[in-house]
GROMACS .gro file of C-alpha atoms in nm:
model
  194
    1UNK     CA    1   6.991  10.092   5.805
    2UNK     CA    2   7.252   9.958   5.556
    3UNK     CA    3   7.438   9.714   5.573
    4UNK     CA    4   7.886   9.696   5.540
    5UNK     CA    5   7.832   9.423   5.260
    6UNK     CA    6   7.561   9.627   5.053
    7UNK     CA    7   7.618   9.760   4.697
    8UNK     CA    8   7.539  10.084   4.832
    9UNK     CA    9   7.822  10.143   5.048
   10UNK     CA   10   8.075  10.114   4.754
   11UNK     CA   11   8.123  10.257   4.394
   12UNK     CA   12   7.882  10.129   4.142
   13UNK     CA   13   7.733  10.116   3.834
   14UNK     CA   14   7.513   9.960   3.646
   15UNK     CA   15   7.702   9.736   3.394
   16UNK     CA   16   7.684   9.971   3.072
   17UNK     CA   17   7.725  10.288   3.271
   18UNK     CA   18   8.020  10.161   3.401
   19UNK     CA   19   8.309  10.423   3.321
   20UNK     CA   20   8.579  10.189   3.282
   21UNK     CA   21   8.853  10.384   3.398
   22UNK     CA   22   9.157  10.252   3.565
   23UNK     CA   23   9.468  10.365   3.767
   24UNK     CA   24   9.835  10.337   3.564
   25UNK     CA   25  10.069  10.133   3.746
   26UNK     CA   26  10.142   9.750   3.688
   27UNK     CA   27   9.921   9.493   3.657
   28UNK     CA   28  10.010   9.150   3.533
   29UNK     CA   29   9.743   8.911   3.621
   30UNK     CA   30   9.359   8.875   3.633
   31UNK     CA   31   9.209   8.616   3.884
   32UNK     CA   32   8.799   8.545   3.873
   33UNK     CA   33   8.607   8.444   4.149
   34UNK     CA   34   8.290   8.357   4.301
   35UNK     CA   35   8.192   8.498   4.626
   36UNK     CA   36   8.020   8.207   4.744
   37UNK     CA   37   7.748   8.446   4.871
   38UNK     CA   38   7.377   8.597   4.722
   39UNK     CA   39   7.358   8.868   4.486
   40UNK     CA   40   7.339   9.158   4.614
   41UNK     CA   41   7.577   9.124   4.921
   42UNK     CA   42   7.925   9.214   4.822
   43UNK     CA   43   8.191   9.059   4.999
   44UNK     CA   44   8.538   9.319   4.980
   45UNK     CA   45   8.797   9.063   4.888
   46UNK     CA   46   8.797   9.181   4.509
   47UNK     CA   47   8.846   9.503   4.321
   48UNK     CA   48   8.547   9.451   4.128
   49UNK     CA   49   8.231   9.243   4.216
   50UNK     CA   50   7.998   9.151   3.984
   51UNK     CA   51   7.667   9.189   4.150
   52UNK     CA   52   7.295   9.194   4.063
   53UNK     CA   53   7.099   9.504   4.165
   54UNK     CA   54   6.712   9.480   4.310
   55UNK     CA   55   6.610   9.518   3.939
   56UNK     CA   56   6.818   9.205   3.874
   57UNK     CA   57   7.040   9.425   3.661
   58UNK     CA   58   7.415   9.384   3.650
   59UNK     CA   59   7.617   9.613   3.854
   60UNK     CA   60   7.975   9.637   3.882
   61UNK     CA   61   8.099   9.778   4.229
   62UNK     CA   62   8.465   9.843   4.315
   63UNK     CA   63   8.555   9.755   4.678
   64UNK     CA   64   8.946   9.806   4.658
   65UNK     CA   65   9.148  10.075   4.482
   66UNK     CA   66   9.372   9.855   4.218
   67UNK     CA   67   9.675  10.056   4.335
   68UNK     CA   68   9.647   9.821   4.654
   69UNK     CA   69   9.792   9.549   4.467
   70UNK     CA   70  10.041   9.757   4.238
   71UNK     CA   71  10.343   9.653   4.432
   72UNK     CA   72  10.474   9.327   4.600
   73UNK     CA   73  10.202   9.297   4.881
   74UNK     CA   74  10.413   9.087   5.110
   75UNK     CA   75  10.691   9.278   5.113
   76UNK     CA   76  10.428   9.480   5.342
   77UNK     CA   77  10.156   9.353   5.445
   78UNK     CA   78   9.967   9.504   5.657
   79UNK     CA   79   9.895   9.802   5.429
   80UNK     CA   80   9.572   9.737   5.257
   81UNK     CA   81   9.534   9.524   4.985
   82UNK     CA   82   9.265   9.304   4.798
   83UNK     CA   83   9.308   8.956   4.901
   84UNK     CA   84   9.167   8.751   4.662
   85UNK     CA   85   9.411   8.468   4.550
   86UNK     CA   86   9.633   8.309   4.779
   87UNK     CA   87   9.978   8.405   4.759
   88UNK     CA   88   9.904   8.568   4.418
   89UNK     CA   89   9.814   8.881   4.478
   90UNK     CA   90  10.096   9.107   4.381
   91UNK     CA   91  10.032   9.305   4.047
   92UNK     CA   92   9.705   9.116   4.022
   93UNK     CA   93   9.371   9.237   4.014
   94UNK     CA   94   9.082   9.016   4.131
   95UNK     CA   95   8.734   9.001   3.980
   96UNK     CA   96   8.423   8.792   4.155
   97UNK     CA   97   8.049   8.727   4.073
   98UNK     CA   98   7.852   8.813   4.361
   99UNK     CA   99   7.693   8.453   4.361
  100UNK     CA  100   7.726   8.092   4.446
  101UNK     CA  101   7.598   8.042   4.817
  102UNK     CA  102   7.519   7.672   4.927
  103UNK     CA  103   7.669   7.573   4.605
  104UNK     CA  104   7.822   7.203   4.535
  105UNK     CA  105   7.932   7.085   4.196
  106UNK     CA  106   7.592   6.919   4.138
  107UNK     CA  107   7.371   7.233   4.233
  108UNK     CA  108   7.475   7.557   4.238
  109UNK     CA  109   7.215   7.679   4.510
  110UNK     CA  110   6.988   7.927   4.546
  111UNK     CA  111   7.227   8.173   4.360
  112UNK     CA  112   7.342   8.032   4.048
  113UNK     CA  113   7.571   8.226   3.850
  114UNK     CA  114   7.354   8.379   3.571
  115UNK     CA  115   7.485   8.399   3.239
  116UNK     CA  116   7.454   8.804   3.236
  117UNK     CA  117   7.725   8.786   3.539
  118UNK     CA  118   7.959   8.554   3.353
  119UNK     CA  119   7.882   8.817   3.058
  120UNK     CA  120   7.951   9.122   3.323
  121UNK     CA  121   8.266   8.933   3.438
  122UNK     CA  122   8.416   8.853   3.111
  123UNK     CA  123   8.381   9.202   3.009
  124UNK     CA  124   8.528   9.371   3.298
  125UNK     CA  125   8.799   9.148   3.222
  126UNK     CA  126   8.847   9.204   2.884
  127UNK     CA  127   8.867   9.587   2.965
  128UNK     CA  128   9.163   9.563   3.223
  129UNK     CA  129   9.303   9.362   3.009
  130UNK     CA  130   9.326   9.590   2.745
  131UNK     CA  131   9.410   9.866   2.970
  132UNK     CA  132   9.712   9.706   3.182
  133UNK     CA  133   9.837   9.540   2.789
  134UNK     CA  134   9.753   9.197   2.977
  135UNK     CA  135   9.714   8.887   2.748
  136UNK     CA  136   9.432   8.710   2.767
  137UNK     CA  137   9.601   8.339   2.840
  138UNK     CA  138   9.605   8.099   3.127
  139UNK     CA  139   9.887   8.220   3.287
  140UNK     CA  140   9.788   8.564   3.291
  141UNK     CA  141   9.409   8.531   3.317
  142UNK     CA  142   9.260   8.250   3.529
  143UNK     CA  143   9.031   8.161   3.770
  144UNK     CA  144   9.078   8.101   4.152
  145UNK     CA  145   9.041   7.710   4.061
  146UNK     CA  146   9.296   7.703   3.820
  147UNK     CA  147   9.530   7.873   4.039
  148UNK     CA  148   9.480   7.606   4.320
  149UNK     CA  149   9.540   7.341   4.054
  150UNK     CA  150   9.889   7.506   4.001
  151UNK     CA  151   9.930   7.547   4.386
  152UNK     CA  152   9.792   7.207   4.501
  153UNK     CA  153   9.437   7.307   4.691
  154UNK     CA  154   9.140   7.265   4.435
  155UNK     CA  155   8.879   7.086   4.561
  156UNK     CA  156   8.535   7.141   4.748
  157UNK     CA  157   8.679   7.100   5.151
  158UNK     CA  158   8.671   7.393   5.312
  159UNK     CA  159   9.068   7.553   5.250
  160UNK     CA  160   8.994   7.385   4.878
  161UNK     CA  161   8.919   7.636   4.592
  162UNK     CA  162   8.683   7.534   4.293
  163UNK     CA  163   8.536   7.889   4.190
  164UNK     CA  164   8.524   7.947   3.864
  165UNK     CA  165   8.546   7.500   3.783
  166UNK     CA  166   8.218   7.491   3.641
  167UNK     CA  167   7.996   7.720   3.498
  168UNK     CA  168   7.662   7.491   3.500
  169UNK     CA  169   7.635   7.224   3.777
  170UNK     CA  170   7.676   6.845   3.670
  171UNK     CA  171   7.568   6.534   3.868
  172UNK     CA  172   7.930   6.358   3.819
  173UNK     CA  173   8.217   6.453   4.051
  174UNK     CA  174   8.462   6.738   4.041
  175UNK     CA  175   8.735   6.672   3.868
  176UNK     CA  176   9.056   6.906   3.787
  177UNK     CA  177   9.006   6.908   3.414
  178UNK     CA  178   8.681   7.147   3.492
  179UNK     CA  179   8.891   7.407   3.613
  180UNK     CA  180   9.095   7.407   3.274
  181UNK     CA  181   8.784   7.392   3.070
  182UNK     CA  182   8.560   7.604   3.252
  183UNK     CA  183   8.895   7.889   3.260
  184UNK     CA  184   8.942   7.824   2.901
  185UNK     CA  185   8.554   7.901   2.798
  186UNK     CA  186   8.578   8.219   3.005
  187UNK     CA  187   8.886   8.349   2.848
  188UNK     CA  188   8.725   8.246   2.496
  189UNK     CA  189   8.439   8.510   2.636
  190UNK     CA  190   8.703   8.760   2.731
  191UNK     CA  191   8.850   8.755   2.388
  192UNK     CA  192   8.523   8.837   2.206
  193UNK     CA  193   8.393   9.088   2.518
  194UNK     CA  194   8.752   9.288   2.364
   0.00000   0.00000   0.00000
């Protein structure tokens, strides 16, 4: 029996089989995310997911068609949409690693982010931005905790953001200056993944 939430049920592809290809319409922002969930369960909240298969390969799977989010979403919202960022999800197109459950600032869990989904991530990235002419900068490109910095709810409580603040857990506390530096690394990937 499968399950709603596995890879299976959605378009995928292992990371370099993926075909790239992407609806024309506007796009002006990138947001990445962690699902705060295991691997291989994909939660539907993105466009793209950035999963690991069985094999522990990378797999991209697309839960949402972009064209969703090609138009001011609360103008009408009750037709579908990806609803990744809060109240930024109009022309924006949301990308999350498939990782991250039970994870605190000081231990990322039993599903750590591995450094082949940050490379997965920054390279889906790098393509829509390319595609949709989007620059690679932090107010076009961030993560979910650097858009609650701008919006006032980063933090670790439950209705607080902090995915993507860190990339490696640290023993010292949270602190907003992770969010900058972690988004700023990622979009340094980005640039090279291009």
């Amino acid at each position: 029996m499968t399950r709603a939430n596995e890879i299976t049920t959605y378009p995928h592809w292992k990371l370099l089989r993926w075909p790239a290809e992407f609806p024309h319409g506007r796009i002006d922002r990138i947001y990445t995310h962690w699902s705060a969930h295991d691997y291989h369960s994909v939660f539907p909240a993105y466009h793209y997911c950035v999963a690991l298969d069985r094999d522990g390969d990378v797999v991209i799977v697309n839960t949402h068609d972009v064209r969703e989010n090609m138009r001011d979403v609360y103008e009408d919202p009750e037709l579908p949409y990806a609803q990744h960022t809060r109240k930024r999800n109009s022309h924006a197109i949301g990308i999350s690693i498939m990782a991250m459950e039970g994870s605190r600032p000081d231990d990322f869990g039993p599903y750590p982010m591995t450094d082949a989904q940050i490379d997965g991530l920054c390279f889906l990235a790098a393509k829509i931005a390319s595609f949709y002419t989007i620059r690679i900068d932090a107010d076009h490109v961030m993560s979910h905790a650097e858009a609650a910095l701008r919006d006032g709810y980063f933090g670790i409580q439950p209705q607080e953001r902090w995915d993507i603040a860190r990339l490696a857990p640290e023993p010292r506390p949270l602190v907003p200056q992770d969010g900058i530096d972690s988004g700023e690394q990622l979009r340094t990937k980005m640039r090279l993944s291009g």
